Short mmCIF file of C-alpha atoms in Angstrom, two decimals:
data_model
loop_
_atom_site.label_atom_id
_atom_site.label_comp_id
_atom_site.label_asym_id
_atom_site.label_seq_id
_atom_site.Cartn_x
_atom_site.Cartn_y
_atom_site.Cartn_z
CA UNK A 1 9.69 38.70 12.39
CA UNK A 2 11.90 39.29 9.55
CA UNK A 3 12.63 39.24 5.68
CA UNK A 4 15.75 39.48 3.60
CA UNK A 5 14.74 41.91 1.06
CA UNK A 6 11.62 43.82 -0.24
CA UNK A 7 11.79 41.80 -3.54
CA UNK A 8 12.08 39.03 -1.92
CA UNK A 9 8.54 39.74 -0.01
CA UNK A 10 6.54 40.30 -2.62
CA UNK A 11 7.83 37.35 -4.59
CA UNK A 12 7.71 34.85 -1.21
CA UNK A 13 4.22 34.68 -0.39
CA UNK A 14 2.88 32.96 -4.13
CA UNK A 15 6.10 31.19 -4.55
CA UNK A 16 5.60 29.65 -0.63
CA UNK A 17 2.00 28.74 -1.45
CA UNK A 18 3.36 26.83 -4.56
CA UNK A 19 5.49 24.73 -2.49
CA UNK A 20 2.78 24.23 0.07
CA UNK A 21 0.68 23.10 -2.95
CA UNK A 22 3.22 20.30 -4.22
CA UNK A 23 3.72 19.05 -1.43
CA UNK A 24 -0.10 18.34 -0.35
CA UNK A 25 -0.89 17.02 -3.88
CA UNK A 26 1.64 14.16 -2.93
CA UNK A 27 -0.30 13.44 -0.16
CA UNK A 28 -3.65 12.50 -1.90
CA UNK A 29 -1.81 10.88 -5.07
CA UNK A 30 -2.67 7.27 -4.09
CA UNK A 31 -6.25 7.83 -3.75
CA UNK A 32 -7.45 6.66 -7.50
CA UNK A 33 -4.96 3.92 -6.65
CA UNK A 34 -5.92 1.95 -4.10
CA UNK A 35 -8.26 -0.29 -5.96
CA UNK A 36 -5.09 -0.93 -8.10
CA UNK A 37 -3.40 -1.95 -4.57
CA UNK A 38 -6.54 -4.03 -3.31
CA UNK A 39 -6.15 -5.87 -6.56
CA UNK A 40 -2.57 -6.53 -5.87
CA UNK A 41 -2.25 -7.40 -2.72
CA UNK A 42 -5.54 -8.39 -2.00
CA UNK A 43 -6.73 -6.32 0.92
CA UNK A 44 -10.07 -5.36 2.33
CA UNK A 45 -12.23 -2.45 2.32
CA UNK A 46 -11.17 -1.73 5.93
CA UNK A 47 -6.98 -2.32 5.09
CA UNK A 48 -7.66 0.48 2.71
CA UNK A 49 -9.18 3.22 5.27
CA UNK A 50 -6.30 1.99 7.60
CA UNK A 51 -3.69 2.68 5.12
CA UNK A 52 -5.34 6.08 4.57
CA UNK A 53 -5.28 7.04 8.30
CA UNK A 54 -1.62 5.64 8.33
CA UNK A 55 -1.18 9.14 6.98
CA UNK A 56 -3.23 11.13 9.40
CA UNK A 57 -1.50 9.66 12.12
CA UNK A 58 1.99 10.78 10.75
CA UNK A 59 0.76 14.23 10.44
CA UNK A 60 -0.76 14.31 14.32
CA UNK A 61 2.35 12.36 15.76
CA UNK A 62 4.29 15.67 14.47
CA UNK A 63 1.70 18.63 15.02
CA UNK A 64 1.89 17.10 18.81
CA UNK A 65 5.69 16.60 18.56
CA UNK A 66 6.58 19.38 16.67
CA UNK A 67 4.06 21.56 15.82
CA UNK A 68 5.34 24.84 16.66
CA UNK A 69 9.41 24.14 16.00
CA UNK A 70 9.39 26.44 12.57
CA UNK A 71 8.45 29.09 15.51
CA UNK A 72 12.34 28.52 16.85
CA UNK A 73 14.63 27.09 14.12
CA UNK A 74 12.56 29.27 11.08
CA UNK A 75 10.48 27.89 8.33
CA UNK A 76 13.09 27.55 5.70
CA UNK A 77 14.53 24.35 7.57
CA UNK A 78 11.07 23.05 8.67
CA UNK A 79 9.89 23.41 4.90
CA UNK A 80 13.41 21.20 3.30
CA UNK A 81 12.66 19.01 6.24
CA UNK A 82 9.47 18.58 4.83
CA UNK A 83 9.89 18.09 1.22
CA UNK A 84 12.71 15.41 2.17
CA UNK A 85 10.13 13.77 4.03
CA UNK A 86 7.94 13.68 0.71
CA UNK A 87 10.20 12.61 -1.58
CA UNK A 88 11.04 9.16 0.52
CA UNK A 89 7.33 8.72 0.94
CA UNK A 90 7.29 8.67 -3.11
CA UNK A 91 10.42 6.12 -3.03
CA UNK A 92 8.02 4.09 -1.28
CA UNK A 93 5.46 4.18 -3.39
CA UNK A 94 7.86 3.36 -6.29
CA UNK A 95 9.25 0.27 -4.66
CA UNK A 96 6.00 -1.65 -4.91
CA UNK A 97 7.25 -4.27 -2.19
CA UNK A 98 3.89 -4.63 -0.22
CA UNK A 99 1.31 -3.19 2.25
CA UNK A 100 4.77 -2.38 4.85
CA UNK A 101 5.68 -0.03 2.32
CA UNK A 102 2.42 1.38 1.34
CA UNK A 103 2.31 2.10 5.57
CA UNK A 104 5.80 3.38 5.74
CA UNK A 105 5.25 6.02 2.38
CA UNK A 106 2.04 6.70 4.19
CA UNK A 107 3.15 7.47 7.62
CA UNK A 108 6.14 9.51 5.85
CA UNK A 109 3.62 11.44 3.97
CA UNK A 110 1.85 12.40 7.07
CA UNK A 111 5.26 13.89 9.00
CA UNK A 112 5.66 15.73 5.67
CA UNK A 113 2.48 17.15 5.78
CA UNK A 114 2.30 17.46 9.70
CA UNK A 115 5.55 20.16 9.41
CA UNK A 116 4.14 22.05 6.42
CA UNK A 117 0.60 22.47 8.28
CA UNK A 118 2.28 25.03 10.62
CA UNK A 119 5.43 25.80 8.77
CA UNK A 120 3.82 26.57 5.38
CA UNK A 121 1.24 28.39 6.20
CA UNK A 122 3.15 30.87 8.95
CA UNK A 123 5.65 31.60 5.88
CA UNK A 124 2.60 32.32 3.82
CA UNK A 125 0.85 34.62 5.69
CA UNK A 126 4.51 36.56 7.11
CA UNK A 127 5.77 36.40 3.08
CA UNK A 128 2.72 39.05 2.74
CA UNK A 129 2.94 42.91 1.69
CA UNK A 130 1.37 45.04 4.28
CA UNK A 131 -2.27 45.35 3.15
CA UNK A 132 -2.00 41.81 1.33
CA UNK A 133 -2.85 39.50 4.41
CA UNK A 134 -6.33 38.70 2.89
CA UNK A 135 -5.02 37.36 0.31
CA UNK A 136 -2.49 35.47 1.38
CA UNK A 137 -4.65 33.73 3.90
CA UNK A 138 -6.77 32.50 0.81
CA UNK A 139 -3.43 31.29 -0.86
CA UNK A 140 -2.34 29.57 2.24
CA UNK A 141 -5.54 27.79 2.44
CA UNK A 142 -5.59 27.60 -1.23
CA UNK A 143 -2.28 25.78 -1.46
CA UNK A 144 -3.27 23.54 1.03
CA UNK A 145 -6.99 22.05 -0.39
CA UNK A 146 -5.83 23.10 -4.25
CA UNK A 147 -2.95 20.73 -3.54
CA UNK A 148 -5.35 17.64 -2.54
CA UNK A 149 -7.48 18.29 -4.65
CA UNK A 150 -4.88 17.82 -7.73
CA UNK A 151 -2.88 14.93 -5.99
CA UNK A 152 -6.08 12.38 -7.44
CA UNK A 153 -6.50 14.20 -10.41
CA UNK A 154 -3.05 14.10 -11.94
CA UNK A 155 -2.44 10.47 -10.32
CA UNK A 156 -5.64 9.09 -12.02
CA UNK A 157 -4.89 10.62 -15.41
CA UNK A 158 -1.62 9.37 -15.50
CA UNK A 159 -3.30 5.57 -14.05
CA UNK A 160 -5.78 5.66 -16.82
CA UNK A 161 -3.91 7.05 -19.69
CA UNK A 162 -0.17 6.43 -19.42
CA UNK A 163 2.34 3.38 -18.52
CA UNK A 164 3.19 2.02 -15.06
CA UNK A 165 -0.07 3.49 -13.33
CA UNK A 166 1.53 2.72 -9.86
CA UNK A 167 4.79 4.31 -10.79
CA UNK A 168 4.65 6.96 -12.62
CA UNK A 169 2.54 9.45 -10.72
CA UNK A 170 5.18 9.31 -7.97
CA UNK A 171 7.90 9.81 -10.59
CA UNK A 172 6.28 13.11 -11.78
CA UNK A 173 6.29 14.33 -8.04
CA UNK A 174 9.48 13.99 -7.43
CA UNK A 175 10.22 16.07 -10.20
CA UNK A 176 7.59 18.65 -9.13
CA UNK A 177 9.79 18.36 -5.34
CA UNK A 178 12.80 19.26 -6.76
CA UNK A 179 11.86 22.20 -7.91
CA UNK A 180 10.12 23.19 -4.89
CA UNK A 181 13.24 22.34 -3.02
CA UNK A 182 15.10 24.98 -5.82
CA UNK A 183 12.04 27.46 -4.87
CA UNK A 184 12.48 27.12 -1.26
CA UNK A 185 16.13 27.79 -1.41
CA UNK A 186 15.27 31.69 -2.08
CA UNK A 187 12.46 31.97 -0.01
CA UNK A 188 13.19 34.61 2.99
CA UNK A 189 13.39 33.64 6.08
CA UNK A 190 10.52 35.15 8.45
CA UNK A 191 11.67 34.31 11.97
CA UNK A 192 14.07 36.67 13.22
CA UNK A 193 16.78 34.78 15.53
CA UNK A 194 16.21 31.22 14.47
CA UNK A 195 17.80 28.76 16.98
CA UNK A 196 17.54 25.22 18.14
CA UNK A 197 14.67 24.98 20.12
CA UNK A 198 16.08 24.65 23.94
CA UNK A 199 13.47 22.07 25.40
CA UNK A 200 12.81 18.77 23.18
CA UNK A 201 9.34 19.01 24.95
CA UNK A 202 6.29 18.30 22.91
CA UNK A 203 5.36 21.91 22.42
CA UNK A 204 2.58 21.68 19.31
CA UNK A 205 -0.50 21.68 21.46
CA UNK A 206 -0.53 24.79 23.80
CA UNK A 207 -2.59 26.98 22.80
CA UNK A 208 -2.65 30.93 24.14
CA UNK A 209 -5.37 31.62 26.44
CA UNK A 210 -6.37 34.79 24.36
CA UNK A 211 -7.18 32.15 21.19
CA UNK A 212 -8.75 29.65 23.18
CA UNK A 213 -12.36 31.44 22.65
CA UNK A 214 -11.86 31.39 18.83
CA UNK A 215 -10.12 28.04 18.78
CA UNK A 216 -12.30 25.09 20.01
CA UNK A 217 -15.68 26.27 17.48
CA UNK A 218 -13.04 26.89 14.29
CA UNK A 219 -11.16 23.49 15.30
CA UNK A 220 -14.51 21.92 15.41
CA UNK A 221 -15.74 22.98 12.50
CA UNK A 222 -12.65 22.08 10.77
CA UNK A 223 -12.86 18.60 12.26
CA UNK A 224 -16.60 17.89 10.47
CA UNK A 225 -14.85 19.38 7.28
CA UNK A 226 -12.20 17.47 7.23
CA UNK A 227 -14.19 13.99 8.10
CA UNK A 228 -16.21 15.24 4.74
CA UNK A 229 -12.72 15.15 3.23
CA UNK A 230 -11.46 11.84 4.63
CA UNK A 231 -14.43 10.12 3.14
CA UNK A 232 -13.90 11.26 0.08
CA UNK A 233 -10.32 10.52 -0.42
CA UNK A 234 -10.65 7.23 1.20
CA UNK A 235 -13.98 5.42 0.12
CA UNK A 236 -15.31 7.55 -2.75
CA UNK A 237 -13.27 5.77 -5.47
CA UNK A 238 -14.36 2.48 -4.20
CA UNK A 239 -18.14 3.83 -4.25
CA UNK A 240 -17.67 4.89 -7.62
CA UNK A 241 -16.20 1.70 -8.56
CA UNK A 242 -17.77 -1.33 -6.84
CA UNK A 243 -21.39 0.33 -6.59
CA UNK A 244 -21.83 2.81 -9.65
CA UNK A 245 -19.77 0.71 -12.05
CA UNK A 246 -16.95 3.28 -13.17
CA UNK A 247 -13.97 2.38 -13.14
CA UNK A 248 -12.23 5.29 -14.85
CA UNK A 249 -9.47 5.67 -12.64
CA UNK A 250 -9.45 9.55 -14.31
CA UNK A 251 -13.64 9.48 -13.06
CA UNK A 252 -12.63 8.56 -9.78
CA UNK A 253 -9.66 11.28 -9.11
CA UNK A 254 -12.13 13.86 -10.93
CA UNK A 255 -14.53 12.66 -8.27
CA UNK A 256 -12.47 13.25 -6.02
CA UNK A 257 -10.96 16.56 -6.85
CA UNK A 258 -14.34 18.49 -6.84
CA UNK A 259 -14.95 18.28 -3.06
CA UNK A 260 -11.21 19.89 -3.14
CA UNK A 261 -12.08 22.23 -6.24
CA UNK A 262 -15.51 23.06 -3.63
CA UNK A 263 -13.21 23.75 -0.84
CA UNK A 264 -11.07 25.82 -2.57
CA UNK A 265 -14.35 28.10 -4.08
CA UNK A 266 -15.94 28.28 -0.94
CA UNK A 267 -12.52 29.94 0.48
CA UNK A 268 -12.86 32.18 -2.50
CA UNK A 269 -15.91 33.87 -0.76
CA UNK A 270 -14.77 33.95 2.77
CA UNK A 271 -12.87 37.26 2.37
CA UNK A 272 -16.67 38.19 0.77
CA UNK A 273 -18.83 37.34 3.74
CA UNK A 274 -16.36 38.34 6.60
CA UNK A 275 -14.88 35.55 9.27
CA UNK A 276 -18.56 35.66 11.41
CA UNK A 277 -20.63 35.16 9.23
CA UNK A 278 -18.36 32.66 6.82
CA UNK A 279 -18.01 29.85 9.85
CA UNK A 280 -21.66 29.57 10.40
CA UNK A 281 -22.89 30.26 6.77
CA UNK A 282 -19.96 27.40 5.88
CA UNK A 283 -21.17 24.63 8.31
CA UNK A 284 -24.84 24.82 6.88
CA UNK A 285 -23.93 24.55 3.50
CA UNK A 286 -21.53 21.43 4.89
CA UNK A 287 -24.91 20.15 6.22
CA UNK A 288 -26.45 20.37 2.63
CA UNK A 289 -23.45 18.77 0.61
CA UNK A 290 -23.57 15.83 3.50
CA UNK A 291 -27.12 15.30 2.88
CA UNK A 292 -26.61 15.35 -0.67
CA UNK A 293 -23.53 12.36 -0.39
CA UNK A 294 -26.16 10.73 1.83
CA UNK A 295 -28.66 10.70 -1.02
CA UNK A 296 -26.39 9.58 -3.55
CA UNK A 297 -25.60 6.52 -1.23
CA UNK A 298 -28.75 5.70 -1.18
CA UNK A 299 -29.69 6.00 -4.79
CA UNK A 300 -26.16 5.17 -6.35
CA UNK A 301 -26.03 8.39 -8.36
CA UNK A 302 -22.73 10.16 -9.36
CA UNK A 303 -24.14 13.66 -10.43
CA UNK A 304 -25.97 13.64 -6.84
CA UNK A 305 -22.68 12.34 -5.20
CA UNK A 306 -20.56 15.35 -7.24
CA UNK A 307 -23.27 17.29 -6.45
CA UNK A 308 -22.40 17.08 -2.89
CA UNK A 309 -18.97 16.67 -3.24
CA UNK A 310 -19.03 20.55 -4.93
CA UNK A 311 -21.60 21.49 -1.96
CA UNK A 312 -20.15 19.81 0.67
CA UNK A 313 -16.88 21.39 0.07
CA UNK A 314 -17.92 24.64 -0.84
CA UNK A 315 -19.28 24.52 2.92
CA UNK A 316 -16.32 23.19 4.38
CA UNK A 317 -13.67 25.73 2.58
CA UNK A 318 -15.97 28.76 3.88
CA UNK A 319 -15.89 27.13 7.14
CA UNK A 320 -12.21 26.29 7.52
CA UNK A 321 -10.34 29.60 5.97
CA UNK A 322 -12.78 31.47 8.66
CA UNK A 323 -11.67 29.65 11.22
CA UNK A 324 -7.91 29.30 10.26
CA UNK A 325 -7.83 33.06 10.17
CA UNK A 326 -9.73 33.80 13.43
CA UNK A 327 -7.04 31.48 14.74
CA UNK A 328 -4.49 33.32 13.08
CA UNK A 329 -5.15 36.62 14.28
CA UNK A 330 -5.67 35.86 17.29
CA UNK A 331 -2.86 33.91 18.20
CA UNK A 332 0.52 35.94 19.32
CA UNK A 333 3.59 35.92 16.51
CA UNK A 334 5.83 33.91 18.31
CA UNK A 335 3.46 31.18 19.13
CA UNK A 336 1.50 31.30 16.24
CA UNK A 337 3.29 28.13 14.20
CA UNK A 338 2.14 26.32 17.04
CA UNK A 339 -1.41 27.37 17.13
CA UNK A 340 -1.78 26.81 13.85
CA UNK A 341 -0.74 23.30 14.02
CA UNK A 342 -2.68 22.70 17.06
CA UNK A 343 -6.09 23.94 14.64
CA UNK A 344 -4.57 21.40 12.31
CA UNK A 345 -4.21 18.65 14.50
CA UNK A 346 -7.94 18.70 15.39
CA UNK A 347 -8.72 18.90 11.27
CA UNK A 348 -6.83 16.19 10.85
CA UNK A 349 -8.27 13.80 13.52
CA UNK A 350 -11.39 14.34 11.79
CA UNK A 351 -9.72 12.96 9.05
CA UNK A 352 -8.81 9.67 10.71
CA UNK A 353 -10.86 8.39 13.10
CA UNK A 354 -14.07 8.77 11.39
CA UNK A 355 -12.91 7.40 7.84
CA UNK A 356 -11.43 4.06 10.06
CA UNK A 357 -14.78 3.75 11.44
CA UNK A 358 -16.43 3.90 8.04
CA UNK A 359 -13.95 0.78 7.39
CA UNK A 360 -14.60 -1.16 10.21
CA UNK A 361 -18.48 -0.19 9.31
CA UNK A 362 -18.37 -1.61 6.12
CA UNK A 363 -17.38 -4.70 7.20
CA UNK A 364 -20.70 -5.18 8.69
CA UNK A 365 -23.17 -2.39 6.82
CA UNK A 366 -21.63 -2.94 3.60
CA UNK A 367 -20.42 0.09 1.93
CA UNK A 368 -23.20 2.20 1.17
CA UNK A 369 -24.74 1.78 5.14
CA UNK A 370 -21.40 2.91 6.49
CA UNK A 371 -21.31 5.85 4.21
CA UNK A 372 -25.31 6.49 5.18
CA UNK A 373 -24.01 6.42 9.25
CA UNK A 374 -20.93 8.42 8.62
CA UNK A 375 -23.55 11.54 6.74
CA UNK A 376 -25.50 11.23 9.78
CA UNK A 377 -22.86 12.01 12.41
CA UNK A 378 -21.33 14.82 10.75
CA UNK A 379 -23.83 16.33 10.10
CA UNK A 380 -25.13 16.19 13.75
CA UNK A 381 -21.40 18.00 14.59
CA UNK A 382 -21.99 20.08 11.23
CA UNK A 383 -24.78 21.86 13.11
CA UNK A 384 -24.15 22.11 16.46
CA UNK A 385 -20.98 24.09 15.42
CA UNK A 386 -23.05 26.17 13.33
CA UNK A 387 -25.73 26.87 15.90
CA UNK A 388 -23.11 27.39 18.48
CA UNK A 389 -21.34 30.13 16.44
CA UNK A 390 -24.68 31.73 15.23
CA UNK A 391 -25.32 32.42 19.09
CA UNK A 392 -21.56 32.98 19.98
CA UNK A 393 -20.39 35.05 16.80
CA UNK A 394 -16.47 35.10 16.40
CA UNK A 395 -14.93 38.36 17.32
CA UNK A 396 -15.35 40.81 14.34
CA UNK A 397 -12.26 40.38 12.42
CA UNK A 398 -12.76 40.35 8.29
CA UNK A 399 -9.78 39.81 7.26
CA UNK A 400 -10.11 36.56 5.81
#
């Protein structure tokens, strides 16, 4: 691996995790807006977790495709690649002509955030100083859960406060993508002979037999994390809505935005408790926020249901920046785009399959017995990941 200049190392590594950032807020702007879609077009509970997913299944169709091509033709290209991606996803958006292009922004979303999973955070962590890897593997994962977490923030704010609620928020990222496309311009390049990558072969999910020990409990873990996640960004704003009666669109991004402000505290303390005892310590506490969302459910109360939101993503950003840099140190340089989007593609199926399932639930439970069910099974992963690693601690590497 390689870098243009010494300048340009020091100043790479922040100015990467800033464009990592934009991009994932553009991901989770439509959250506070889908009850302004359901109103428009006059689809279901279930349409909405479908349209969700829409955008986890972009972002798996490439970590399978293409996760590890920034490992060949460099993470400058991957990363433009990328941000193009975005920026038609937000055309979409803008259009306003229907559920097909809600899907189609949605799906375009997903490839956008599929290529930065890998890309992204590889140029974060090789943008470092020597000595500095700690800390940029907390603003890798930073960027990543800092940028959904703002996405339903800024989008609801601008919903509630400002003109064209279904346009504007979109306008305001393409602006933010531009300049992220003028930041990633003079970003160094990290990969030292880029070249077209010789096979066209699905590549994303091998994974090195050295990281297959570490992988499959941090990808698990990740997986009940992320489902915490999915719910959130897909049903919360509908809970807080149609059962508690606010509908602040700015309440419901704030929502929201604390399991993502949890996330990004809980990888705050990682680097304090070390990667072993971080991935256990992180899927208890994941435990305790899910019980807490449970509780709200069943007693319609928003401070309980913030209350676990802060909890439950406290637990799940201890959890997931342990694991991401187990997997990360473990996997060898030139494959280690692809690991890292193979760790992402497991994250992100528990992002998908479980929320759809809390759709097709509430069709039948209503909303607050799907939520109740969904608690229930994550949690049951929640702690057999953490048991698993309390009795099988991850190899003793504290750099996280």
């Amino acid at each position: 691996m390689t870098v243009r200049t010494g300048r340009g190392r020091r100043l790479g590594s922040p100015a990467a995790a800033g464009v990592f950032a934009i991009a994932m807020a553009g991901t989770t702007l439509p959250t506070p807006l889908y009850g302004l879609y359901r109103q428009q077009l006059g689809f279901s509970e279930l349409m909405v977790t479908v349209v969700f997913a829409t955008y986890a299944v972009g972002v798996i169709a490439v970590l399978i495709g293409a996760g590890d091509v920034s490992d060949a033709t460099g993470r400058r290209p991957v990363l433009f690649a990328a941000l193009g991606l975005s920026a038609a996803s937000a055309l979409c958006f803008l259009l306003e002509g229907g559920l097909p292009l809600l899907l189609l922004g949605r799906v375009l979303s997903g490839f956008a955030a599929g290529l930065f999973s890998g890309a992204a955070t590889a140029a974060v962590l090789e943008l470092a100083r020597p000595g500095r890897e700690s800390r940029a593997g907390f603003a890798a994962t930073a960027a990543n859960m800092g940028g959904l977490g703002c996405g339903p923030l800024l989008a609801g704010l601008l919903a509630q406060y400002a003109p064209r609620p279904l346009a504007l928020p979109f306008l305001v990222h393409l602006v933010l993508l531009a300049l992220a496309a003028q930041v990633t311009w003079f970003l160094p390049e990290t990969v030292a002979h880029p070249h077209r990558p010789r096979s066209p072969r699905p590549q994303g999910m091998r994974i090195p037999p050295a990281v297959r020990g570490v992988f499959a409990p941090a990808a698990i873990a990740a997986f009940a994390g992320f489902a915490l996640l999915g719910l959130f960004t897909a049903i919360a704003p509908s809970f807080v809505a149609r059962t508690l009666g606010e509908h602040n669109l700015a309440v419901s991004g704030a929502v929201v935005c604390t399991v993502f402000l949890g996330s990004t505290l809980g990888q705050a303390l990682t680097g304090r408790l070390g990667v072993r005892t971080a991935l256990p310590v992180g899927a208890l506490i994941l435990v305790l926020g899910l019980c807490l969302v449970g509780a709200s459910l069943a007693a319609d109360s928003l401070p309980v249901l913030v209350a676990g939101a802060l909890c439950g993503g406290t637990g799940q950003g201890l959890a997931f920046r342990a694991g991401l840099t187990a997997v990360g140190a473990a996997a060898p340089p030139e494959h280690r785009g692809g690991t890292l989007s193979a760790f992402f593609l497991v994250a992100y199926l528990g992002i998908s399959l479980p929320v759809v399932g809390v759709g097709a639930l509430t069709m039948a439970l209503g909303l607050r017995g799907a939520g109740l069910v969904f608690a229930g099974c994550v949690i049951a992963v929640a702690m057999a990941v953490g048991g698993y690693v309390l009795r099988h601690p991850l190899p003793a590497e504290d750099a996280a």
